Short mmCIF file of C-alpha atoms in Angstrom, two decimals:
data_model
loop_
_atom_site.label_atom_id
_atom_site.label_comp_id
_atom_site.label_asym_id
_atom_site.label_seq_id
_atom_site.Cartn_x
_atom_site.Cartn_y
_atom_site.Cartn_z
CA UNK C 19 158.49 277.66 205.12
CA UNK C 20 157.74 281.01 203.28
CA UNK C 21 153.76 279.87 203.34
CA UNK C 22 154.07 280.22 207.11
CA UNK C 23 156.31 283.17 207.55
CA UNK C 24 154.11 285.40 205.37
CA UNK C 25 150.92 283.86 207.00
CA UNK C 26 152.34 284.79 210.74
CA UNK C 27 152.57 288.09 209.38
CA UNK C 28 149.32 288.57 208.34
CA UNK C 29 148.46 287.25 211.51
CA UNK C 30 149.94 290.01 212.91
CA UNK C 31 148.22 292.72 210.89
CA UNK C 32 144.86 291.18 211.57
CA UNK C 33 145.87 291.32 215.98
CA UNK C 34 146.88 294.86 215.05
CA UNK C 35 143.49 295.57 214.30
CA UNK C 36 141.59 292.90 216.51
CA UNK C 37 138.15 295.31 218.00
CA UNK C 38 137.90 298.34 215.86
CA UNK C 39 136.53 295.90 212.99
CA UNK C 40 133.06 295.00 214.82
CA UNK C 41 130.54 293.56 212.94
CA UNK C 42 133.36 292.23 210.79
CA UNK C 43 136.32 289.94 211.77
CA UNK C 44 139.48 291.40 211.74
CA UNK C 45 141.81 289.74 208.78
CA UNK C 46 145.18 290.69 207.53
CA UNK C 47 147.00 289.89 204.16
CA UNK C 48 149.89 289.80 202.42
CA UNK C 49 150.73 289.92 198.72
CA UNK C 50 154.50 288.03 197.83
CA UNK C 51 156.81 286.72 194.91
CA UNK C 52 160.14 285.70 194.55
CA UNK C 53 161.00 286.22 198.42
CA UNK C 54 159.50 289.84 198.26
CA UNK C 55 156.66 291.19 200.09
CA UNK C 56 154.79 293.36 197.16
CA UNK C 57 152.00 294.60 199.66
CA UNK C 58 149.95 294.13 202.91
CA UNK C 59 146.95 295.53 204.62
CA UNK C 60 144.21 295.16 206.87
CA UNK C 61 140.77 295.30 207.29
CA UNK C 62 140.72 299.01 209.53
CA UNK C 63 136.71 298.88 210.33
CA UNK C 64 133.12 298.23 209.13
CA UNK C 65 132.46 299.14 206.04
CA UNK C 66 136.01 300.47 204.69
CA UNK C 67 138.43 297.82 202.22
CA UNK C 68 138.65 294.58 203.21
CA UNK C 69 143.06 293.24 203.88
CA UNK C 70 142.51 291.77 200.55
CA UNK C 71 141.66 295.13 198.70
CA UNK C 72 144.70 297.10 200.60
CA UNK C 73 147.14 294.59 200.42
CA UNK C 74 146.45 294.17 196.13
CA UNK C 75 146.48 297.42 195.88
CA UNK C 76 149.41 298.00 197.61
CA UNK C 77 151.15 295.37 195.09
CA UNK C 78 149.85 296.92 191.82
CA UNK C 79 151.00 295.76 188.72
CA UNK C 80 153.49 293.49 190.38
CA UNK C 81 150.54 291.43 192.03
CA UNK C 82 150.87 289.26 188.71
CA UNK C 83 151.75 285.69 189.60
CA UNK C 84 152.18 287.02 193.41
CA UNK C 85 150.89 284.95 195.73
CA UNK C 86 148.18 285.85 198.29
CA UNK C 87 147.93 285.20 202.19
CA UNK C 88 145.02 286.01 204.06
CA UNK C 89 143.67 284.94 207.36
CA UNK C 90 140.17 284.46 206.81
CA UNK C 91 138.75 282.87 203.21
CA UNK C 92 138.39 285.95 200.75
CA UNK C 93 134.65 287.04 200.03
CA UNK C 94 132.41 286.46 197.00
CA UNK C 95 129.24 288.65 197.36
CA UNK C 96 128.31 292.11 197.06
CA UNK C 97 128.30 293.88 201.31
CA UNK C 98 129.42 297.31 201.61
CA UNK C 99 132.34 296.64 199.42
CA UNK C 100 133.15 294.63 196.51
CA UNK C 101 133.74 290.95 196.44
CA UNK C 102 137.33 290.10 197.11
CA UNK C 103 137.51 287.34 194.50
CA UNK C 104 136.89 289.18 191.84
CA UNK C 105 139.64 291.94 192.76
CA UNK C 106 141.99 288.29 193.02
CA UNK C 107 140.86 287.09 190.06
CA UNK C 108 141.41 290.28 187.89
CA UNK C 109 144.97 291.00 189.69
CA UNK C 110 146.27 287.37 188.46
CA UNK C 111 146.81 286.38 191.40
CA UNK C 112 148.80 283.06 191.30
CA UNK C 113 148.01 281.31 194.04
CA UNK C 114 145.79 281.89 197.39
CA UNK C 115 146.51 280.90 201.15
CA UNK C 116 144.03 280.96 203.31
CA UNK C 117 144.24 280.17 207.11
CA UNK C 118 140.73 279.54 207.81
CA UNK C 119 137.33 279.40 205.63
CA UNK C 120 134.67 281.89 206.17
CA UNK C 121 131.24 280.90 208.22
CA UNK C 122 129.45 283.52 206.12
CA UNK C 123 126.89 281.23 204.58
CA UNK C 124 127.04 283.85 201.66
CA UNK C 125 130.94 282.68 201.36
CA UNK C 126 131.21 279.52 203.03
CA UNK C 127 133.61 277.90 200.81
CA UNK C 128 132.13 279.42 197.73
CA UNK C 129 134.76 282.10 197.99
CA UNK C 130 137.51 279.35 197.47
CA UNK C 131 135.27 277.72 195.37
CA UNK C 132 134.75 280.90 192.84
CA UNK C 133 139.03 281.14 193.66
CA UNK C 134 139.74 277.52 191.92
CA UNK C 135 137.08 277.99 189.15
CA UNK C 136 139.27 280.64 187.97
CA UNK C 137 142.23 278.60 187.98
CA UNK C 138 143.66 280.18 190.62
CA UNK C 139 145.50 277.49 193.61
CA UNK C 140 144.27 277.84 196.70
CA UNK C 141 145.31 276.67 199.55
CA UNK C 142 143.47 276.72 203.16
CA UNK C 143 144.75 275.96 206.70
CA UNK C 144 148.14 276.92 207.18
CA UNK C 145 148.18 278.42 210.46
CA UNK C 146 145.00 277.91 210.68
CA UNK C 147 144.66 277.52 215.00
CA UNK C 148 146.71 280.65 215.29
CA UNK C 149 144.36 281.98 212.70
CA UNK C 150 141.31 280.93 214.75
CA UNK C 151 142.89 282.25 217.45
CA UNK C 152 142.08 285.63 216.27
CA UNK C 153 139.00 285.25 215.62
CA UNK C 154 137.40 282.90 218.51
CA UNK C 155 135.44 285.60 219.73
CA UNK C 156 134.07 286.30 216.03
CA UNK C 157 133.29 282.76 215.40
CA UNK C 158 131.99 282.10 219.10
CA UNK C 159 129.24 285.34 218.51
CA UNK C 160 128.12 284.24 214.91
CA UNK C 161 127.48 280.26 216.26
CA UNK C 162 125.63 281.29 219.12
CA UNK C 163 124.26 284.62 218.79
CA UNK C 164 125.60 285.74 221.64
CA UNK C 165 128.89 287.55 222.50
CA UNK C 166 131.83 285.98 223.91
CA UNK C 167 131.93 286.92 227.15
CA UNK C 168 135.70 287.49 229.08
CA UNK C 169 135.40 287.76 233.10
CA UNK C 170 138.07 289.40 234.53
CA UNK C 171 139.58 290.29 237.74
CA UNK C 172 142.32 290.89 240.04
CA UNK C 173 142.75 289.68 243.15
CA UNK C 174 144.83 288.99 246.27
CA UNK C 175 146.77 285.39 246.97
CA UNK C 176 143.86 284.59 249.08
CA UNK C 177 141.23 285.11 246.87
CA UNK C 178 140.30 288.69 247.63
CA UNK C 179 139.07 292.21 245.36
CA UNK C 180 139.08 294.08 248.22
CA UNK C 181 138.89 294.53 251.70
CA UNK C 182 136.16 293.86 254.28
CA UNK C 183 135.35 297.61 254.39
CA UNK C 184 135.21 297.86 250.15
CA UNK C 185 138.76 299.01 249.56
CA UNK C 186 139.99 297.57 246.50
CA UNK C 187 142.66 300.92 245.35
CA UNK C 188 144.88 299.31 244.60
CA UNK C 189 145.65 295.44 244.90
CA UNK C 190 147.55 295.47 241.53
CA UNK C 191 150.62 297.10 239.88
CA UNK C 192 150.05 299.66 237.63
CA UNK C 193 151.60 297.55 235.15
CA UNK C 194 148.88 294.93 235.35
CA UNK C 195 146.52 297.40 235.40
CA UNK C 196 147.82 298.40 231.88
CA UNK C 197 147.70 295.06 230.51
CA UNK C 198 144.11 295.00 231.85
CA UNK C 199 143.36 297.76 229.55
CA UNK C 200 144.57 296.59 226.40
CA UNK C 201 141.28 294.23 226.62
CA UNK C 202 139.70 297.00 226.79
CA UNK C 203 140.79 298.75 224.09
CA UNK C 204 139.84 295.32 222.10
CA UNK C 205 136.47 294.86 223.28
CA UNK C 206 133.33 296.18 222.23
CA UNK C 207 131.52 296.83 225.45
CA UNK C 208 132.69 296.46 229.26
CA UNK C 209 129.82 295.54 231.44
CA UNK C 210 129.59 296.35 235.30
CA UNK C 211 126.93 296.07 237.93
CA UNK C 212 125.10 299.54 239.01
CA UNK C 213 126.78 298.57 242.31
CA UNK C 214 130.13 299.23 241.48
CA UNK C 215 129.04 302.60 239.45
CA UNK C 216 127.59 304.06 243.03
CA UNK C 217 130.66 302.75 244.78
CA UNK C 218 133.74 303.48 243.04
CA UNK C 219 132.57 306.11 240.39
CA UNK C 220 134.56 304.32 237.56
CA UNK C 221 135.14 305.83 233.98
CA UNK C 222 135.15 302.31 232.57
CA UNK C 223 137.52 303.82 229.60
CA UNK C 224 140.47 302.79 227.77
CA UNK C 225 143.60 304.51 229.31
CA UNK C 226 146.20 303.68 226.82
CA UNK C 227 147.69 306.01 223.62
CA UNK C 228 145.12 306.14 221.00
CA UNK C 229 143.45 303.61 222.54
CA UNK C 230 139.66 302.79 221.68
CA UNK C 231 137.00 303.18 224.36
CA UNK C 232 134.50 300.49 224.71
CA UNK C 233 130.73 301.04 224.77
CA UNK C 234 130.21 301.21 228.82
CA UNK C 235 127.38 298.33 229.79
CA UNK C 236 125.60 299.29 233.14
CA UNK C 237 123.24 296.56 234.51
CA UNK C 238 120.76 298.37 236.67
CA UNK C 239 117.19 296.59 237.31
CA UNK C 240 115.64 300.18 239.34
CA UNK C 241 118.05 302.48 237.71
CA UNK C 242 119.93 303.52 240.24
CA UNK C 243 122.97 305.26 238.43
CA UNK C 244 123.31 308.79 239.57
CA UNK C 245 122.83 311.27 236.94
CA UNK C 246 126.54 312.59 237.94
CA UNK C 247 128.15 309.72 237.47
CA UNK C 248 131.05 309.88 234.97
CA UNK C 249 129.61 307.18 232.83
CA UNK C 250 126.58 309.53 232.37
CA UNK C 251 128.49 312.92 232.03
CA UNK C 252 131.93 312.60 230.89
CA UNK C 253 131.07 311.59 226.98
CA UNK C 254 134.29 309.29 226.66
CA UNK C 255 132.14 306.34 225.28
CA UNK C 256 128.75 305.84 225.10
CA UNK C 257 126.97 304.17 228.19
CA UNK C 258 124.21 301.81 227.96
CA UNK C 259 121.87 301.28 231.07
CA UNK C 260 119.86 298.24 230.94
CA UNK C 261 116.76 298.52 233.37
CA UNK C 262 114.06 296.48 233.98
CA UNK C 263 110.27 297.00 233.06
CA UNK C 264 109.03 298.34 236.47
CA UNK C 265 111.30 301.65 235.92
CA UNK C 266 109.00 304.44 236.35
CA UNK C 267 109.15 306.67 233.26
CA UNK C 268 110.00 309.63 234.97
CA UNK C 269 113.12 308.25 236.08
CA UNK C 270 113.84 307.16 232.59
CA UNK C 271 113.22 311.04 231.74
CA UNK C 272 116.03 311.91 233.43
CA UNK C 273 118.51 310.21 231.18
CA UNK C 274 116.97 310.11 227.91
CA UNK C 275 118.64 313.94 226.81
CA UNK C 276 121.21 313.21 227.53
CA UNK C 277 124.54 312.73 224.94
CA UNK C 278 126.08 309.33 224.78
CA UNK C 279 123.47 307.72 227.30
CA UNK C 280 121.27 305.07 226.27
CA UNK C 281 118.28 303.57 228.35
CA UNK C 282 117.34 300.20 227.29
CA UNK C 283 114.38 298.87 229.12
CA UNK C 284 114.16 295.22 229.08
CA UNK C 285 110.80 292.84 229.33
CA UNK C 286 111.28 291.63 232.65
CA UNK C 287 111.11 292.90 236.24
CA UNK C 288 114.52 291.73 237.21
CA UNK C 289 117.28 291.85 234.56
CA UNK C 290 118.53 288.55 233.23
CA UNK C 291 122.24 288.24 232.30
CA UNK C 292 121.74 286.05 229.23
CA UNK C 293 118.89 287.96 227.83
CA UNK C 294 121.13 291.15 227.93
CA UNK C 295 123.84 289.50 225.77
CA UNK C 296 120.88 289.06 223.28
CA UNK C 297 120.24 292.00 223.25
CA UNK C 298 123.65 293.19 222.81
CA UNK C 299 124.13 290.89 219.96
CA UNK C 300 120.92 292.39 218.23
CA UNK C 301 122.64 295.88 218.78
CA UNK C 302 126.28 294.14 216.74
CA UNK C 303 127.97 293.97 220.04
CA UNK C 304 130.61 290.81 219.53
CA UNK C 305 132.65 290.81 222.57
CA UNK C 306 132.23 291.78 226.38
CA UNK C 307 134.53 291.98 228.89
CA UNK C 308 132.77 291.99 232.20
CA UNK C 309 134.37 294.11 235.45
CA UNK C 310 132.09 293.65 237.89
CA UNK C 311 132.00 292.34 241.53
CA UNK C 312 131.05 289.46 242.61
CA UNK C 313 127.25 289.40 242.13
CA UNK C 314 127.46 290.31 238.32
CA UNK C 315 130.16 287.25 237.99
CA UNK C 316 127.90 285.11 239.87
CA UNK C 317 124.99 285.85 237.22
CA UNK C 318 127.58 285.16 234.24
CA UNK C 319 128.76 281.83 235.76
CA UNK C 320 125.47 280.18 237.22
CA UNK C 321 124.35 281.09 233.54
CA UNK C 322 127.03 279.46 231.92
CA UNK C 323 128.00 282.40 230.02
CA UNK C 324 131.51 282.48 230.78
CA UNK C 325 134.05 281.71 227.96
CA UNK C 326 137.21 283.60 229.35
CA UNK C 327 138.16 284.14 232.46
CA UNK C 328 141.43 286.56 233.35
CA UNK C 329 143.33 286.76 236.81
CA UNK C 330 145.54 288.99 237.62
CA UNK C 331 146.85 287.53 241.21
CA UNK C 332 149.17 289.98 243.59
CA UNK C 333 151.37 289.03 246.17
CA UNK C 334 149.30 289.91 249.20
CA UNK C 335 147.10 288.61 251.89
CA UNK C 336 143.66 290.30 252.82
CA UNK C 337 141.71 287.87 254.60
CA UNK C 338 138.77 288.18 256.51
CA UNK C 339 135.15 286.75 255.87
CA UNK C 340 133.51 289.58 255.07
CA UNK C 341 136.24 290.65 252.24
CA UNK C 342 134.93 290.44 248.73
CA UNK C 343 135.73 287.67 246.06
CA UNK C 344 135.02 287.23 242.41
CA UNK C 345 132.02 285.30 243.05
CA UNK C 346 129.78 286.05 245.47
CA UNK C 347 125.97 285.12 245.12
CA UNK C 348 124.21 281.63 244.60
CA UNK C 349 127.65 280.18 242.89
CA UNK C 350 127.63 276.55 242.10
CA UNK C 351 126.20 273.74 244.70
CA UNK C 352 127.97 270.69 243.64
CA UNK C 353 131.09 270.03 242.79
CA UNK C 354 130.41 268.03 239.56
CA UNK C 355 128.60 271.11 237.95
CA UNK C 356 131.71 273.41 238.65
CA UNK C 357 132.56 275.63 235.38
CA UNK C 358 135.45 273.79 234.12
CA UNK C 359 137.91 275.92 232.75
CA UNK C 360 141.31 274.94 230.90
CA UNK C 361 144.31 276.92 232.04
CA UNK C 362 145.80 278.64 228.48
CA UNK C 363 148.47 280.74 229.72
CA UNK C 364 150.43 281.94 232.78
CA UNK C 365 152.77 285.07 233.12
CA UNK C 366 154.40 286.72 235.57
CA UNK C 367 153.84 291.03 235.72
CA UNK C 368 156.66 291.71 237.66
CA UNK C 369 155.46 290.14 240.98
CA UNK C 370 152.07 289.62 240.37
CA UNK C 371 150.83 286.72 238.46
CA UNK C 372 148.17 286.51 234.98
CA UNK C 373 146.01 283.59 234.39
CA UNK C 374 144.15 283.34 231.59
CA UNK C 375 141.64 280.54 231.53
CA UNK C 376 138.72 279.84 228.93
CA UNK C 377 136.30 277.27 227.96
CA UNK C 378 137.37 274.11 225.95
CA UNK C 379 135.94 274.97 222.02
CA UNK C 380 137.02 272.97 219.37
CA UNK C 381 138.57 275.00 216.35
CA UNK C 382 136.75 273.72 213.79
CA UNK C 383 133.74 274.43 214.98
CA UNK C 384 133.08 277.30 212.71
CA UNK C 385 133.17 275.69 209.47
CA UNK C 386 129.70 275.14 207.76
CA UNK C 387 127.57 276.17 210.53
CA UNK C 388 126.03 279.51 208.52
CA UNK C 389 125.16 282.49 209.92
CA UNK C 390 126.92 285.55 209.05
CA UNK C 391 130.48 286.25 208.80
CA UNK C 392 132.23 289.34 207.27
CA UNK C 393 130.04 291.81 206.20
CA UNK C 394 128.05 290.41 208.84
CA UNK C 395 126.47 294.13 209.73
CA UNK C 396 124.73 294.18 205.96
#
C-alpha cells in the first residue's frame, strides 16, 4: 500500500533525527500525489520547523491535493513556531496520515480535529507501533515525568565486566563498541557513578562522524571527581555532578569556574537515583543511558527505574568471585519481585552477541493522558 510505503519513510526521517530534537519528539513527513514524492523533511531540533513545515515547503505549489504523512499528529497552537494545521490547511492539502496522535494536551486530537473541520481527510494509525516505536522514550518521559532510562553493558559469557583485579579493556569488539555509541549519540545524557570516573578516567563522548555528544551525568554524593578528570577539563560535552547536601562549599568552589561543569547539589545527604531523574526531567533531559558498574545499576533496578536494558555478551570466560557483574549491591531478595524484562531483539556482532531487553508498555498508552508533547520546552 502507498499509505504505508510513504509512512515507513517518514519513519525513517524521523530515526534520522531521533536525540538532537530534545524537548520535542522527533517526527518526519512526507508530501505525495500521483505516485510522486513532492517533498519531505524533518523536525532538525528545538525550536527550528517542524517535518510538516519542511516537507510543505519542499512541495510548493504542487502540495495542492497532495497528500500528507507524518508520524506524530500535526500541531494546532502557537510554541516557538507556527501551528502546523494552519500551514495544511492553507497548502490544500488533500488528505492527512497520521501514525500516532499527539499527547500534547494543547493538541491532543484537536490537531486532527481542527484537520477535518477544514474538510481535510485524515487518517491516523497506519504504522502506528513502528511509529511509537520512535517515540517510546518521548511518550515514556511526558507520562511519568521522568526519563526513560536504558542500562547498558557488556559482559563476558559468564556474567562478567571485568576482571577480579578491575580490568575491563577490552571484553568487546570494537565493533560492538561502535554500536554502543550510536546510543550515545541518541541520548541526551549518559550517567556513571563517580567510581568509574576515578577508575577508568572515561570521556563518556560520542566517538562516531558527526556524532552528538551527550550531556555527561556524574553521580557523586562527597564529590569526589578529580578536578583533572577529562569530564571536567576536556569541554567535549557538558558534565553535570550531582552531590549531596553535606558537600562543603569550598569543594564546590573548585568546580563552579569552570566551562562546561555544572554542580548540582541535591536535598539529601546521600544521593537518590530516582530523585536525580527528576531533576533531570526539570532540566528537559528525556532520555538516559546509564554506563555504570554495578552499584549505580543496582540503584536503577532496586528503584524500578529500568525500562531498557542492552547486553552486549562476548565469547569469553572470566570467572572468579571477586570479578565484577552488572549488578552488584542490595539486588533483588526474592525471586517473585525480579525485574521482569521481555527479550525484543537478538543479534549477533560478529562473535559477540546483543540483547536488547525492555519493560512490557502498552502502545497506546500515550493517548489522552496530557502533559506536554511537541513544543513541550515552551
Amino acid at each position: 500500500m502507498l499509505d504505508e510505503k510513504y509512512m515507513h519513510l517518514a519513519i525513517e526521517l524521523a530515526q534520522g533525527v531521533k536525540g538532537q530534537t530534545t524537548p520535542n519528539p522527533p517526527v518526519g513527513a512526507v508530501v505525495a500525489k500521483d505516485g510522486k514524492v513532492l517533498g519531505f523533511g524533518a523536525h532538525l531540533q528545538y525550536g527550528t520547523a517542524h517535518a510538516e513545515v519542511m516537507a510543505l515547503e519542499m512541495a510548493g505549489a504542487d502540495a495542492n491535493d497532495a497528500v500528507l504523512y507524518v508520524t506524530l499528529e500535526p500541531c494546532c497552537h502557537h510554541g516557538k513556531t507556527a501551528p502546523c494545521t494552519d500551514l495544511i490547511i492553507e497548502k490544500k492539502i488533500k488528505r492527512v496520515v497520521v501514525a500516532c496522535e499527539d499527547i500534547n494536551e494543547k493538541v491532543a486530537g484537536q490537531g486532527i480535529q481542527q484537520l477535518r473541520s477544514a474538510g481535510i481527510e485524515v487518517e491516523v494509525g497506519v504504522l502506528e507501533r513502528e511509529a511509537w516505536e520512535v517515540n517510546k522514550e518521548f511518550f515514556h518521559a511526558i507520562q511519568t515525568q521522568l526519563p526513560y532510562v536504558t542500562v547498558k553493558t557488556a559482559m563476558s559469557l559468564d556474567g562478567k565486566i571485568a576482571t577480579s583485579t578491575g580490568e575491563s579493556k577490552w571484553i568487546t569488539s570494537e565493533r560492538a563498541r561502535k554500536d554502543a555509541h550510536q546510543y550515545r549519540h541518541q541520548y541526551d545524557a549518559i550517567l556513571v557513578g563517580v567510581q568509574t570516573v576515578i577508575a577508568d578516567d572515561p570521556s563518556l563522548t560520542t566517538r562516531i562522524p558527526e556524532g552528538k555528544s551527550p550531556i555527561r551525568i556524574i553521580l557523586d554524593t562527597d564529590l569526589r571527581t578529580p578536578p583533572d578528570a577529562k569530564v571536567v577539563t576536556d569541554h567535549h560535552a557538558e558534565t553535570w555532578i550531582f552531590v549531596g547536601c553535606n558537600v562543603s562549599p569550598s569543594k564546590i568552589e573548585v568546580f563552579s569556574k569552570l566551562d562546561f561543569v555544572r554542580i548540582i547539589t541535591m536535598p539529601e545527604a546521600i544521593l537518590d537515583v530516582e530523585q536525580v531523574l527528576r531533576k533531570l526531567k526539570e532540566c528537559k533531559v528525556n532520555t538516559v543511558l546509564v554506563e555504570g558498574g554495578g552499584m549505580v545499576n543496582d540503584a536503577f533496578l532496586r528503584k524500578g527505574l529500568i525500562n531498557q536494558f542492552i547486553m552486549y555478551m562476548a565469547p569469553m570466560l572470566i570467572g572468579g568471585a571477586q570479578a565484577k557483574t552488572p549488578f552488584t549491591g542490595e539486588g533483588i531478595a526474592a525471586l517473585t519481585d525480579a525485574y521482569r524484562l521481555q527479550i525484543k531483539k537478538m543479534e549477533m556482532l560478529d562473535q559477540e552477541i546483543k540483547i536488547i531487553a525492555t519493560r512490557k508498555e502498552e502502545m497506546n498508552v500515550h493517548r489522552n493522558r496530557g502533559g506536554n508533547g511537541r513544543n513541550q520546552g515552551n
